[in-house]
JSON list of C-alpha atoms in Angstrom, two decimals:
[
{"chain": "A", "resi": 1, "resn": "GLU", "atom": "CA", "xyz": [35.15, -15.53, -2.26]},
{"chain": "A", "resi": 2, "resn": "ALA", "atom": "CA", "xyz": [34.38, -18.50, -4.48]},
{"chain": "A", "resi": 3, "resn": "ASP", "atom": "CA", "xyz": [33.85, -21.85, -2.78]},
{"chain": "A", "resi": 4, "resn": "ILE", "atom": "CA", "xyz": [35.59, -24.15, -5.21]},
{"chain": "A", "resi": 5, "resn": "TYR", "atom": "CA", "xyz": [38.51, -26.25, -4.11]},
{"chain": "A", "resi": 6, "resn": "GLN", "atom": "CA", "xyz": [41.13, -28.30, -5.85]},
{"chain": "A", "resi": 7, "resn": "THR", "atom": "CA", "xyz": [43.49, -30.82, -4.33]},
{"chain": "A", "resi": 8, "resn": "PRO", "atom": "CA", "xyz": [46.35, -31.31, -4.41]},
{"chain": "A", "resi": 9, "resn": "ARG", "atom": "CA", "xyz": [47.81, -27.88, -5.26]},
{"chain": "A", "resi": 10, "resn": "TYR", "atom": "CA", "xyz": [51.07, -29.46, -6.40]},
{"chain": "A", "resi": 11, "resn": "LEU", "atom": "CA", "xyz": [51.80, -33.04, -7.43]},
{"chain": "A", "resi": 12, "resn": "VAL", "atom": "CA", "xyz": [55.01, -34.64, -8.63]},
{"chain": "A", "resi": 13, "resn": "ILE", "atom": "CA", "xyz": [54.54, -38.23, -9.72]},
{"chain": "A", "resi": 14, "resn": "GLY", "atom": "CA", "xyz": [56.33, -40.92, -11.67]},
{"chain": "A", "resi": 15, "resn": "THR", "atom": "CA", "xyz": [55.49, -42.07, -15.18]},
{"chain": "A", "resi": 16, "resn": "GLY", "atom": "CA", "xyz": [52.84, -44.79, -15.35]},
{"chain": "A", "resi": 17, "resn": "LYS", "atom": "CA", "xyz": [51.11, -43.91, -12.09]},
{"chain": "A", "resi": 18, "resn": "LYS", "atom": "CA", "xyz": [47.35, -43.45, -11.87]},
{"chain": "A", "resi": 19, "resn": "ILE", "atom": "CA", "xyz": [46.31, -40.08, -10.46]},
{"chain": "A", "resi": 20, "resn": "THR", "atom": "CA", "xyz": [43.06, -38.35, -9.59]},
{"chain": "A", "resi": 21, "resn": "LEU", "atom": "CA", "xyz": [42.79, -34.59, -9.32]},
{"chain": "A", "resi": 22, "resn": "GLU", "atom": "CA", "xyz": [39.97, -33.53, -7.02]},
{"chain": "A", "resi": 23, "resn": "CYS", "atom": "CA", "xyz": [37.60, -30.62, -7.54]},
{"chain": "A", "resi": 24, "resn": "SER", "atom": "CA", "xyz": [34.71, -29.73, -5.24]},
{"chain": "A", "resi": 25, "resn": "GLN", "atom": "CA", "xyz": [32.36, -26.77, -5.09]},
{"chain": "A", "resi": 26, "resn": "THR", "atom": "CA", "xyz": [29.81, -25.86, -2.42]},
{"chain": "A", "resi": 27, "resn": "MET", "atom": "CA", "xyz": [27.79, -23.39, -4.49]},
{"chain": "A", "resi": 28, "resn": "GLY", "atom": "CA", "xyz": [25.35, -25.92, -5.95]},
{"chain": "A", "resi": 29, "resn": "HIS", "atom": "CA", "xyz": [26.47, -25.10, -9.48]},
{"chain": "A", "resi": 30, "resn": "ASP", "atom": "CA", "xyz": [25.24, -27.36, -12.25]},
{"chain": "A", "resi": 31, "resn": "LYS", "atom": "CA", "xyz": [28.11, -26.66, -14.62]},
{"chain": "A", "resi": 32, "resn": "MET", "atom": "CA", "xyz": [31.69, -27.64, -14.02]},
{"chain": "A", "resi": 33, "resn": "TYR", "atom": "CA", "xyz": [34.74, -27.45, -16.27]},
{"chain": "A", "resi": 34, "resn": "TRP", "atom": "CA", "xyz": [38.32, -28.69, -16.44]},
{"chain": "A", "resi": 35, "resn": "TYR", "atom": "CA", "xyz": [40.92, -26.59, -18.24]},
{"chain": "A", "resi": 36, "resn": "GLN", "atom": "CA", "xyz": [44.56, -27.33, -18.97]},
{"chain": "A", "resi": 37, "resn": "GLN", "atom": "CA", "xyz": [47.04, -24.45, -19.03]},
{"chain": "A", "resi": 38, "resn": "ASP", "atom": "CA", "xyz": [50.77, -24.51, -19.69]},
{"chain": "A", "resi": 39, "resn": "PRO", "atom": "CA", "xyz": [52.84, -21.58, -18.29]},
{"chain": "A", "resi": 40, "resn": "GLY", "atom": "CA", "xyz": [52.16, -18.40, -20.22]},
{"chain": "A", "resi": 41, "resn": "MET", "atom": "CA", "xyz": [49.74, -20.16, -22.53]},
{"chain": "A", "resi": 42, "resn": "GLU", "atom": "CA", "xyz": [45.97, -20.16, -22.99]},
{"chain": "A", "resi": 43, "resn": "LEU", "atom": "CA", "xyz": [43.41, -22.20, -21.11]},
{"chain": "A", "resi": 44, "resn": "HIS", "atom": "CA", "xyz": [42.22, -25.20, -23.08]},
{"chain": "A", "resi": 45, "resn": "LEU", "atom": "CA", "xyz": [38.86, -26.77, -22.25]},
{"chain": "A", "resi": 46, "resn": "ILE", "atom": "CA", "xyz": [39.35, -30.53, -21.81]},
{"chain": "A", "resi": 47, "resn": "HIS", "atom": "CA", "xyz": [36.11, -31.62, -20.09]},
{"chain": "A", "resi": 48, "resn": "TYR", "atom": "CA", "xyz": [32.83, -30.13, -18.97]},
{"chain": "A", "resi": 49, "resn": "SER", "atom": "CA", "xyz": [29.66, -31.25, -17.26]},
{"chain": "A", "resi": 50, "resn": "TYR", "atom": "CA", "xyz": [26.20, -29.76, -17.07]},
{"chain": "A", "resi": 51, "resn": "GLY", "atom": "CA", "xyz": [24.87, -31.91, -14.27]},
{"chain": "A", "resi": 52, "resn": "VAL", "atom": "CA", "xyz": [25.06, -35.24, -12.51]},
{"chain": "A", "resi": 53, "resn": "ASN", "atom": "CA", "xyz": [25.94, -38.10, -14.86]},
{"chain": "A", "resi": 54, "resn": "SER", "atom": "CA", "xyz": [26.57, -35.73, -17.78]},
{"chain": "A", "resi": 55, "resn": "THR", "atom": "CA", "xyz": [30.09, -35.17, -19.07]},
{"chain": "A", "resi": 56, "resn": "GLU", "atom": "CA", "xyz": [31.43, -33.98, -22.41]},
{"chain": "A", "resi": 57, "resn": "LYS", "atom": "CA", "xyz": [34.88, -33.70, -23.93]},
{"chain": "A", "resi": 58, "resn": "GLY", "atom": "CA", "xyz": [36.20, -30.23, -24.59]},
{"chain": "A", "resi": 59, "resn": "ASP", "atom": "CA", "xyz": [38.09, -28.78, -27.51]},
{"chain": "A", "resi": 60, "resn": "LEU", "atom": "CA", "xyz": [41.51, -30.11, -26.56]},
{"chain": "A", "resi": 61, "resn": "SER", "atom": "CA", "xyz": [41.91, -33.85, -26.81]},
{"chain": "A", "resi": 62, "resn": "SER", "atom": "CA", "xyz": [42.94, -35.28, -23.47]},
{"chain": "A", "resi": 63, "resn": "GLU", "atom": "CA", "xyz": [43.75, -38.76, -22.24]},
{"chain": "A", "resi": 64, "resn": "SER", "atom": "CA", "xyz": [42.12, -37.94, -18.93]},
{"chain": "A", "resi": 65, "resn": "THR", "atom": "CA", "xyz": [38.62, -38.98, -17.90]},
{"chain": "A", "resi": 66, "resn": "VAL", "atom": "CA", "xyz": [36.09, -37.35, -15.60]},
{"chain": "A", "resi": 67, "resn": "SER", "atom": "CA", "xyz": [33.01, -38.35, -13.65]},
{"chain": "A", "resi": 68, "resn": "ARG", "atom": "CA", "xyz": [30.10, -36.44, -12.11]},
{"chain": "A", "resi": 69, "resn": "ILE", "atom": "CA", "xyz": [28.35, -38.67, -9.61]},
{"chain": "A", "resi": 70, "resn": "ARG", "atom": "CA", "xyz": [27.51, -35.81, -7.26]},
{"chain": "A", "resi": 71, "resn": "THR", "atom": "CA", "xyz": [26.73, -32.18, -8.09]},
{"chain": "A", "resi": 72, "resn": "GLU", "atom": "CA", "xyz": [29.55, -30.84, -5.96]},
{"chain": "A", "resi": 73, "resn": "HIS", "atom": "CA", "xyz": [32.30, -33.16, -7.11]},
{"chain": "A", "resi": 74, "resn": "PHE", "atom": "CA", "xyz": [34.07, -33.39, -10.50]},
{"chain": "A", "resi": 75, "resn": "PRO", "atom": "CA", "xyz": [37.27, -35.43, -10.30]},
{"chain": "A", "resi": 76, "resn": "LEU", "atom": "CA", "xyz": [39.70, -35.86, -13.20]},
{"chain": "A", "resi": 77, "resn": "THR", "atom": "CA", "xyz": [41.66, -39.10, -13.60]},
{"chain": "A", "resi": 78, "resn": "LEU", "atom": "CA", "xyz": [44.75, -40.05, -15.55]},
{"chain": "A", "resi": 79, "resn": "GLU", "atom": "CA", "xyz": [45.10, -43.83, -15.72]},
{"chain": "A", "resi": 80, "resn": "SER", "atom": "CA", "xyz": [48.78, -43.77, -16.65]},
{"chain": "A", "resi": 81, "resn": "ALA", "atom": "CA", "xyz": [50.61, -40.47, -16.23]},
{"chain": "A", "resi": 82, "resn": "ARG", "atom": "CA", "xyz": [53.25, -39.42, -18.78]},
{"chain": "A", "resi": 83, "resn": "PRO", "atom": "CA", "xyz": [55.65, -36.46, -18.90]},
{"chain": "A", "resi": 84, "resn": "SER", "atom": "CA", "xyz": [53.46, -34.93, -21.64]},
{"chain": "A", "resi": 85, "resn": "HIS", "atom": "CA", "xyz": [50.71, -34.58, -19.01]},
{"chain": "A", "resi": 86, "resn": "THR", "atom": "CA", "xyz": [52.82, -32.09, -17.07]},
{"chain": "A", "resi": 87, "resn": "SER", "atom": "CA", "xyz": [50.73, -28.92, -16.88]},
{"chain": "A", "resi": 88, "resn": "GLN", "atom": "CA", "xyz": [48.43, -26.88, -14.66]},
{"chain": "A", "resi": 89, "resn": "TYR", "atom": "CA", "xyz": [44.86, -28.14, -14.39]},
{"chain": "A", "resi": 90, "resn": "LEU", "atom": "CA", "xyz": [42.16, -25.63, -13.46]},
{"chain": "A", "resi": 91, "resn": "CYS", "atom": "CA", "xyz": [38.65, -26.55, -12.39]},
{"chain": "A", "resi": 92, "resn": "ALA", "atom": "CA", "xyz": [35.75, -24.09, -12.65]},
{"chain": "A", "resi": 93, "resn": "SER", "atom": "CA", "xyz": [32.02, -24.04, -11.98]},
{"chain": "A", "resi": 94, "resn": "SER", "atom": "CA", "xyz": [29.08, -21.82, -12.86]},
{"chain": "A", "resi": 95, "resn": "GLU", "atom": "CA", "xyz": [25.33, -21.62, -12.62]},
{"chain": "A", "resi": 96, "resn": "SER", "atom": "CA", "xyz": [23.41, -22.79, -15.64]},
{"chain": "A", "resi": 97, "resn": "GLU", "atom": "CA", "xyz": [22.31, -19.67, -17.45]},
{"chain": "A", "resi": 98, "resn": "GLY", "atom": "CA", "xyz": [22.25, -15.92, -17.44]},
{"chain": "A", "resi": 99, "resn": "ARG", "atom": "CA", "xyz": [24.75, -13.48, -16.06]},
{"chain": "A", "resi": 100, "resn": "ARG", "atom": "CA", "xyz": [26.70, -16.17, -14.31]},
{"chain": "A", "resi": 101, "resn": "GLU", "atom": "CA", "xyz": [30.44, -16.11, -14.40]},
{"chain": "A", "resi": 102, "resn": "ALA", "atom": "CA", "xyz": [32.59, -19.17, -13.90]},
{"chain": "A", "resi": 103, "resn": "PHE", "atom": "CA", "xyz": [34.51, -19.38, -10.64]},
{"chain": "A", "resi": 104, "resn": "PHE", "atom": "CA", "xyz": [37.91, -21.03, -10.68]},
{"chain": "A", "resi": 105, "resn": "GLY", "atom": "CA", "xyz": [39.73, -23.18, -8.19]},
{"chain": "A", "resi": 106, "resn": "GLN", "atom": "CA", "xyz": [43.38, -22.48, -7.40]},
{"chain": "A", "resi": 107, "resn": "GLY", "atom": "CA", "xyz": [44.55, -25.17, -9.78]},
{"chain": "A", "resi": 108, "resn": "THR", "atom": "CA", "xyz": [46.70, -28.29, -9.54]},
{"chain": "A", "resi": 109, "resn": "ARG", "atom": "CA", "xyz": [50.21, -28.05, -10.90]},
{"chain": "A", "resi": 110, "resn": "LEU", "atom": "CA", "xyz": [51.10, -31.55, -12.09]},
{"chain": "A", "resi": 111, "resn": "THR", "atom": "CA", "xyz": [54.63, -32.67, -12.89]},
{"chain": "A", "resi": 112, "resn": "VAL", "atom": "CA", "xyz": [55.21, -36.16, -14.26]},
{"chain": "A", "resi": 113, "resn": "VAL", "atom": "CA", "xyz": [58.81, -37.33, -14.08]},
{"chain": "B", "resi": 1, "resn": "GLY", "atom": "CA", "xyz": [34.90, -23.82, -35.61]},
{"chain": "B", "resi": 2, "resn": "GLN", "atom": "CA", "xyz": [35.23, -21.37, -32.76]},
{"chain": "B", "resi": 3, "resn": "ASN", "atom": "CA", "xyz": [38.06, -18.86, -32.58]},
{"chain": "B", "resi": 4, "resn": "ILE", "atom": "CA", "xyz": [39.03, -16.05, -30.23]},
{"chain": "B", "resi": 5, "resn": "ASP", "atom": "CA", "xyz": [41.79, -13.54, -31.02]},
{"chain": "B", "resi": 6, "resn": "GLN", "atom": "CA", "xyz": [43.54, -11.12, -28.69]},
{"chain": "B", "resi": 7, "resn": "PRO", "atom": "CA", "xyz": [46.86, -9.28, -28.88]},
{"chain": "B", "resi": 8, "resn": "THR", "atom": "CA", "xyz": [49.60, -11.22, -27.16]},
{"chain": "B", "resi": 9, "resn": "GLU", "atom": "CA", "xyz": [51.17, -8.39, -25.21]},
{"chain": "B", "resi": 10, "resn": "MET", "atom": "CA", "xyz": [50.60, -4.72, -24.42]},
{"chain": "B", "resi": 11, "resn": "THR", "atom": "CA", "xyz": [52.49, -2.13, -22.43]},
{"chain": "B", "resi": 12, "resn": "ALA", "atom": "CA", "xyz": [51.02, 0.96, -20.78]},
{"chain": "B", "resi": 13, "resn": "THR", "atom": "CA", "xyz": [52.01, 3.62, -18.27]},
{"chain": "B", "resi": 14, "resn": "GLU", "atom": "CA", "xyz": [50.75, 3.96, -14.72]},
{"chain": "B", "resi": 15, "resn": "GLY", "atom": "CA", "xyz": [47.77, 6.34, -14.57]},
{"chain": "B", "resi": 16, "resn": "ALA", "atom": "CA", "xyz": [46.97, 5.93, -18.26]},
{"chain": "B", "resi": 17, "resn": "ILE", "atom": "CA", "xyz": [44.07, 4.22, -20.05]},
{"chain": "B", "resi": 18, "resn": "VAL", "atom": "CA", "xyz": [44.47, 1.01, -22.05]},
{"chain": "B", "resi": 19, "resn": "GLN", "atom": "CA", "xyz": [42.07, -0.82, -24.34]},
{"chain": "B", "resi": 20, "resn": "ILE", "atom": "CA", "xyz": [42.43, -4.56, -24.92]},
{"chain": "B", "resi": 21, "resn": "ASN", "atom": "CA", "xyz": [40.58, -5.89, -27.96]},
{"chain": "B", "resi": 22, "resn": "CYS", "atom": "CA", "xyz": [39.05, -9.29, -28.55]},
{"chain": "B", "resi": 23, "resn": "THR", "atom": "CA", "xyz": [37.48, -10.67, -31.72]},
{"chain": "B", "resi": 24, "resn": "TYR", "atom": "CA", "xyz": [35.64, -13.94, -31.90]},
{"chain": "B", "resi": 25, "resn": "GLN", "atom": "CA", "xyz": [33.96, -16.27, -34.36]},
{"chain": "B", "resi": 26, "resn": "THR", "atom": "CA", "xyz": [31.43, -18.63, -32.82]},
{"chain": "B", "resi": 27, "resn": "SER", "atom": "CA", "xyz": [27.99, -19.96, -33.53]},
{"chain": "B", "resi": 28, "resn": "GLY", "atom": "CA", "xyz": [25.37, -19.98, -30.80]},
{"chain": "B", "resi": 29, "resn": "PHE", "atom": "CA", "xyz": [26.94, -17.01, -28.98]},
{"chain": "B", "resi": 30, "resn": "ASN", "atom": "CA", "xyz": [25.63, -16.67, -25.44]},
{"chain": "B", "resi": 31, "resn": "GLY", "atom": "CA", "xyz": [27.85, -14.21, -23.61]},
{"chain": "B", "resi": 32, "resn": "LEU", "atom": "CA", "xyz": [31.37, -12.83, -23.38]},
{"chain": "B", "resi": 33, "resn": "PHE", "atom": "CA", "xyz": [33.47, -12.63, -20.23]},
{"chain": "B", "resi": 34, "resn": "TRP", "atom": "CA", "xyz": [36.70, -10.90, -19.29]},
{"chain": "B", "resi": 35, "resn": "TYR", "atom": "CA", "xyz": [38.98, -12.40, -16.68]},
{"chain": "B", "resi": 36, "resn": "GLN", "atom": "CA", "xyz": [42.20, -11.23, -15.05]},
{"chain": "B", "resi": 37, "resn": "GLN", "atom": "CA", "xyz": [44.94, -13.74, -14.32]},
{"chain": "B", "resi": 38, "resn": "HIS", "atom": "CA", "xyz": [48.12, -13.00, -12.41]},
{"chain": "B", "resi": 39, "resn": "ALA", "atom": "CA", "xyz": [51.06, -15.31, -13.02]},
{"chain": "B", "resi": 40, "resn": "GLY", "atom": "CA", "xyz": [50.63, -18.62, -11.26]},
{"chain": "B", "resi": 41, "resn": "GLU", "atom": "CA", "xyz": [47.13, -17.81, -10.05]},
{"chain": "B", "resi": 42, "resn": "ALA", "atom": "CA", "xyz": [43.61, -18.73, -11.09]},
{"chain": "B", "resi": 43, "resn": "PRO", "atom": "CA", "xyz": [41.60, -16.38, -13.33]},
{"chain": "B", "resi": 44, "resn": "THR", "atom": "CA", "xyz": [39.24, -13.97, -11.59]},
{"chain": "B", "resi": 45, "resn": "PHE", "atom": "CA", "xyz": [36.09, -12.55, -13.15]},
{"chain": "B", "resi": 46, "resn": "LEU", "atom": "CA", "xyz": [36.06, -8.93, -14.30]},
{"chain": "B", "resi": 47, "resn": "SER", "atom": "CA", "xyz": [33.04, -8.36, -16.55]},
{"chain": "B", "resi": 48, "resn": "TYR", "atom": "CA", "xyz": [30.24, -9.89, -18.60]},
{"chain": "B", "resi": 49, "resn": "ASN", "atom": "CA", "xyz": [28.47, -8.75, -21.78]},
{"chain": "B", "resi": 50, "resn": "VAL", "atom": "CA", "xyz": [25.65, -10.50, -23.60]},
{"chain": "B", "resi": 51, "resn": "LEU", "atom": "CA", "xyz": [23.93, -7.51, -25.24]},
{"chain": "B", "resi": 52, "resn": "ASP", "atom": "CA", "xyz": [25.57, -4.84, -27.39]},
{"chain": "B", "resi": 53, "resn": "GLY", "atom": "CA", "xyz": [26.94, -1.88, -25.53]},
{"chain": "B", "resi": 54, "resn": "LEU", "atom": "CA", "xyz": [29.13, -0.83, -22.68]},
{"chain": "B", "resi": 55, "resn": "GLU", "atom": "CA", "xyz": [29.21, -2.25, -19.16]},
{"chain": "B", "resi": 56, "resn": "GLU", "atom": "CA", "xyz": [31.04, -0.16, -16.59]},
{"chain": "B", "resi": 57, "resn": "LYS", "atom": "CA", "xyz": [32.39, -1.38, -13.29]},
{"chain": "B", "resi": 58, "resn": "GLY", "atom": "CA", "xyz": [34.68, 1.02, -11.48]},
{"chain": "B", "resi": 59, "resn": "ARG", "atom": "CA", "xyz": [37.97, 1.41, -13.33]},
{"chain": "B", "resi": 60, "resn": "PHE", "atom": "CA", "xyz": [37.01, -1.37, -15.75]},
{"chain": "B", "resi": 61, "resn": "SER", "atom": "CA", "xyz": [34.57, -1.19, -18.67]},
{"chain": "B", "resi": 62, "resn": "SER", "atom": "CA", "xyz": [33.75, -3.75, -21.32]},
{"chain": "B", "resi": 63, "resn": "PHE", "atom": "CA", "xyz": [32.10, -3.26, -24.68]},
{"chain": "B", "resi": 64, "resn": "LEU", "atom": "CA", "xyz": [30.42, -5.75, -27.00]},
{"chain": "B", "resi": 65, "resn": "SER", "atom": "CA", "xyz": [29.29, -5.66, -30.63]},
{"chain": "B", "resi": 66, "resn": "ARG", "atom": "CA", "xyz": [27.71, -8.98, -31.51]},
{"chain": "B", "resi": 67, "resn": "SER", "atom": "CA", "xyz": [27.31, -8.14, -35.20]},
{"chain": "B", "resi": 68, "resn": "LYS", "atom": "CA", "xyz": [31.05, -7.52, -35.47]},
{"chain": "B", "resi": 69, "resn": "GLY", "atom": "CA", "xyz": [32.13, -10.31, -33.15]},
{"chain": "B", "resi": 70, "resn": "TYR", "atom": "CA", "xyz": [34.11, -7.74, -31.21]},
{"chain": "B", "resi": 71, "resn": "SER", "atom": "CA", "xyz": [34.68, -6.77, -27.61]},
{"chain": "B", "resi": 72, "resn": "TYR", "atom": "CA", "xyz": [37.12, -4.62, -25.71]},
{"chain": "B", "resi": 73, "resn": "LEU", "atom": "CA", "xyz": [38.14, -4.20, -22.10]},
{"chain": "B", "resi": 74, "resn": "LEU", "atom": "CA", "xyz": [39.01, -0.67, -21.02]},
{"chain": "B", "resi": 75, "resn": "LEU", "atom": "CA", "xyz": [41.15, -0.11, -17.97]},
{"chain": "B", "resi": 76, "resn": "LYS", "atom": "CA", "xyz": [41.39, 3.43, -16.59]},
{"chain": "B", "resi": 77, "resn": "GLU", "atom": "CA", "xyz": [43.79, 4.99, -14.09]},
{"chain": "B", "resi": 78, "resn": "LEU", "atom": "CA", "xyz": [46.18, 2.11, -14.49]},
{"chain": "B", "resi": 79, "resn": "GLN", "atom": "CA", "xyz": [47.97, 0.85, -11.40]},
{"chain": "B", "resi": 80, "resn": "MET", "atom": "CA", "xyz": [51.06, -1.33, -11.16]},
{"chain": "B", "resi": 81, "resn": "LYS", "atom": "CA", "xyz": [48.93, -4.14, -9.73]},
{"chain": "B", "resi": 82, "resn": "ASP", "atom": "CA", "xyz": [46.99, -4.23, -13.02]},
{"chain": "B", "resi": 83, "resn": "SER", "atom": "CA", "xyz": [49.99, -5.95, -14.62]},
{"chain": "B", "resi": 84, "resn": "ALA", "atom": "CA", "xyz": [48.50, -9.34, -15.47]},
{"chain": "B", "resi": 85, "resn": "SER", "atom": "CA", "xyz": [47.10, -11.41, -18.29]},
{"chain": "B", "resi": 86, "resn": "TYR", "atom": "CA", "xyz": [43.59, -10.45, -19.46]},
{"chain": "B", "resi": 87, "resn": "LEU", "atom": "CA", "xyz": [41.53, -13.29, -20.87]},
{"chain": "B", "resi": 88, "resn": "CYS", "atom": "CA", "xyz": [38.58, -12.95, -23.20]},
{"chain": "B", "resi": 89, "resn": "ALA", "atom": "CA", "xyz": [36.17, -15.90, -22.91]},
{"chain": "B", "resi": 90, "resn": "VAL", "atom": "CA", "xyz": [33.11, -16.73, -24.98]},
{"chain": "B", "resi": 91, "resn": "ARG", "atom": "CA", "xyz": [30.17, -18.85, -23.94]},
{"chain": "B", "resi": 92, "resn": "PHE", "atom": "CA", "xyz": [28.35, -20.54, -26.79]},
{"chain": "B", "resi": 93, "resn": "ARG", "atom": "CA", "xyz": [26.17, -23.51, -27.62]},
{"chain": "B", "resi": 94, "resn": "GLU", "atom": "CA", "xyz": [27.16, -25.66, -30.55]},
{"chain": "B", "resi": 95, "resn": "TYR", "atom": "CA", "xyz": [24.45, -26.73, -32.94]},
{"chain": "B", "resi": 96, "resn": "GLY", "atom": "CA", "xyz": [22.80, -29.77, -31.41]},
{"chain": "B", "resi": 97, "resn": "GLY", "atom": "CA", "xyz": [24.73, -29.31, -28.20]},
{"chain": "B", "resi": 98, "resn": "ALA", "atom": "CA", "xyz": [23.10, -30.04, -24.88]},
{"chain": "B", "resi": 99, "resn": "THR", "atom": "CA", "xyz": [24.61, -27.10, -23.07]},
{"chain": "B", "resi": 100, "resn": "ASN", "atom": "CA", "xyz": [26.89, -24.09, -23.27]},
{"chain": "B", "resi": 101, "resn": "LYS", "atom": "CA", "xyz": [30.65, -24.31, -23.47]},
{"chain": "B", "resi": 102, "resn": "LEU", "atom": "CA", "xyz": [33.07, -21.67, -22.22]},
{"chain": "B", "resi": 103, "resn": "ILE", "atom": "CA", "xyz": [36.31, -21.22, -24.16]},
{"chain": "B", "resi": 104, "resn": "PHE", "atom": "CA", "xyz": [39.14, -18.77, -23.66]},
{"chain": "B", "resi": 105, "resn": "GLY", "atom": "CA", "xyz": [41.36, -16.71, -25.90]},
{"chain": "B", "resi": 106, "resn": "THR", "atom": "CA", "xyz": [45.13, -16.81, -25.54]},
{"chain": "B", "resi": 107, "resn": "GLY", "atom": "CA", "xyz": [45.10, -13.83, -23.18]},
{"chain": "B", "resi": 108, "resn": "THR", "atom": "CA", "xyz": [46.80, -10.44, -23.41]},
{"chain": "B", "resi": 109, "resn": "LEU", "atom": "CA", "xyz": [49.76, -9.90, -21.12]},
{"chain": "B", "resi": 110, "resn": "LEU", "atom": "CA", "xyz": [49.63, -6.30, -19.92]},
{"chain": "B", "resi": 111, "resn": "ALA", "atom": "CA", "xyz": [52.73, -4.70, -18.44]},
{"chain": "B", "resi": 112, "resn": "VAL", "atom": "CA", "xyz": [52.15, -1.45, -16.54]},
{"chain": "B", "resi": 113, "resn": "GLN", "atom": "CA", "xyz": [55.26, 0.68, -16.29]},
{"chain": "B", "resi": 114, "resn": "PRO", "atom": "CA", "xyz": [55.94, 3.53, -13.83]}
]
């Protein structure tokens, strides 16, 4: 079983609030990813990191920001939540190279009202 | 740019065999993954191909042709629990990029009927 955790699992929050979605992994993986997925739709890469203090934006433009101060931790922050941010956010991690699949957390389902 | 195409939906019968195709266009290709995702759950890893050919893993097999930008996932002896979305994902490194990215296709929703 993969050791990657996301909190909270579900979050309902008002417009304009600042939120941080937590993602932690205990596998020592260098690479971590954030994906956004609407129900029945594809996963869109919004951020990724290949190590401490390295972050890159993904293919889908997002108003969120990320940080990677520690290997095991990759939080995602929305400074001012809007209803358009309502979605499921999935965090994943993998080893750097080779036959190394990405392991996913259980996701955070965010609803902004 | 990068692009991954899969059929949106497929239907198959319990006990049968089904093949789910995936085509991709990327530069810096560095591996193709298949994931299974049940509704409301996180994706789980099924298979990995980086060289041409077939990889077999129990009831699941995956094939890759890098020259054609083509892969398929083969599911044998279908069971009702195999009803799920199957995601094709490609790992690649963009020109000048510092590391690999992992992007997903839209997924193929497979319905297994009795």
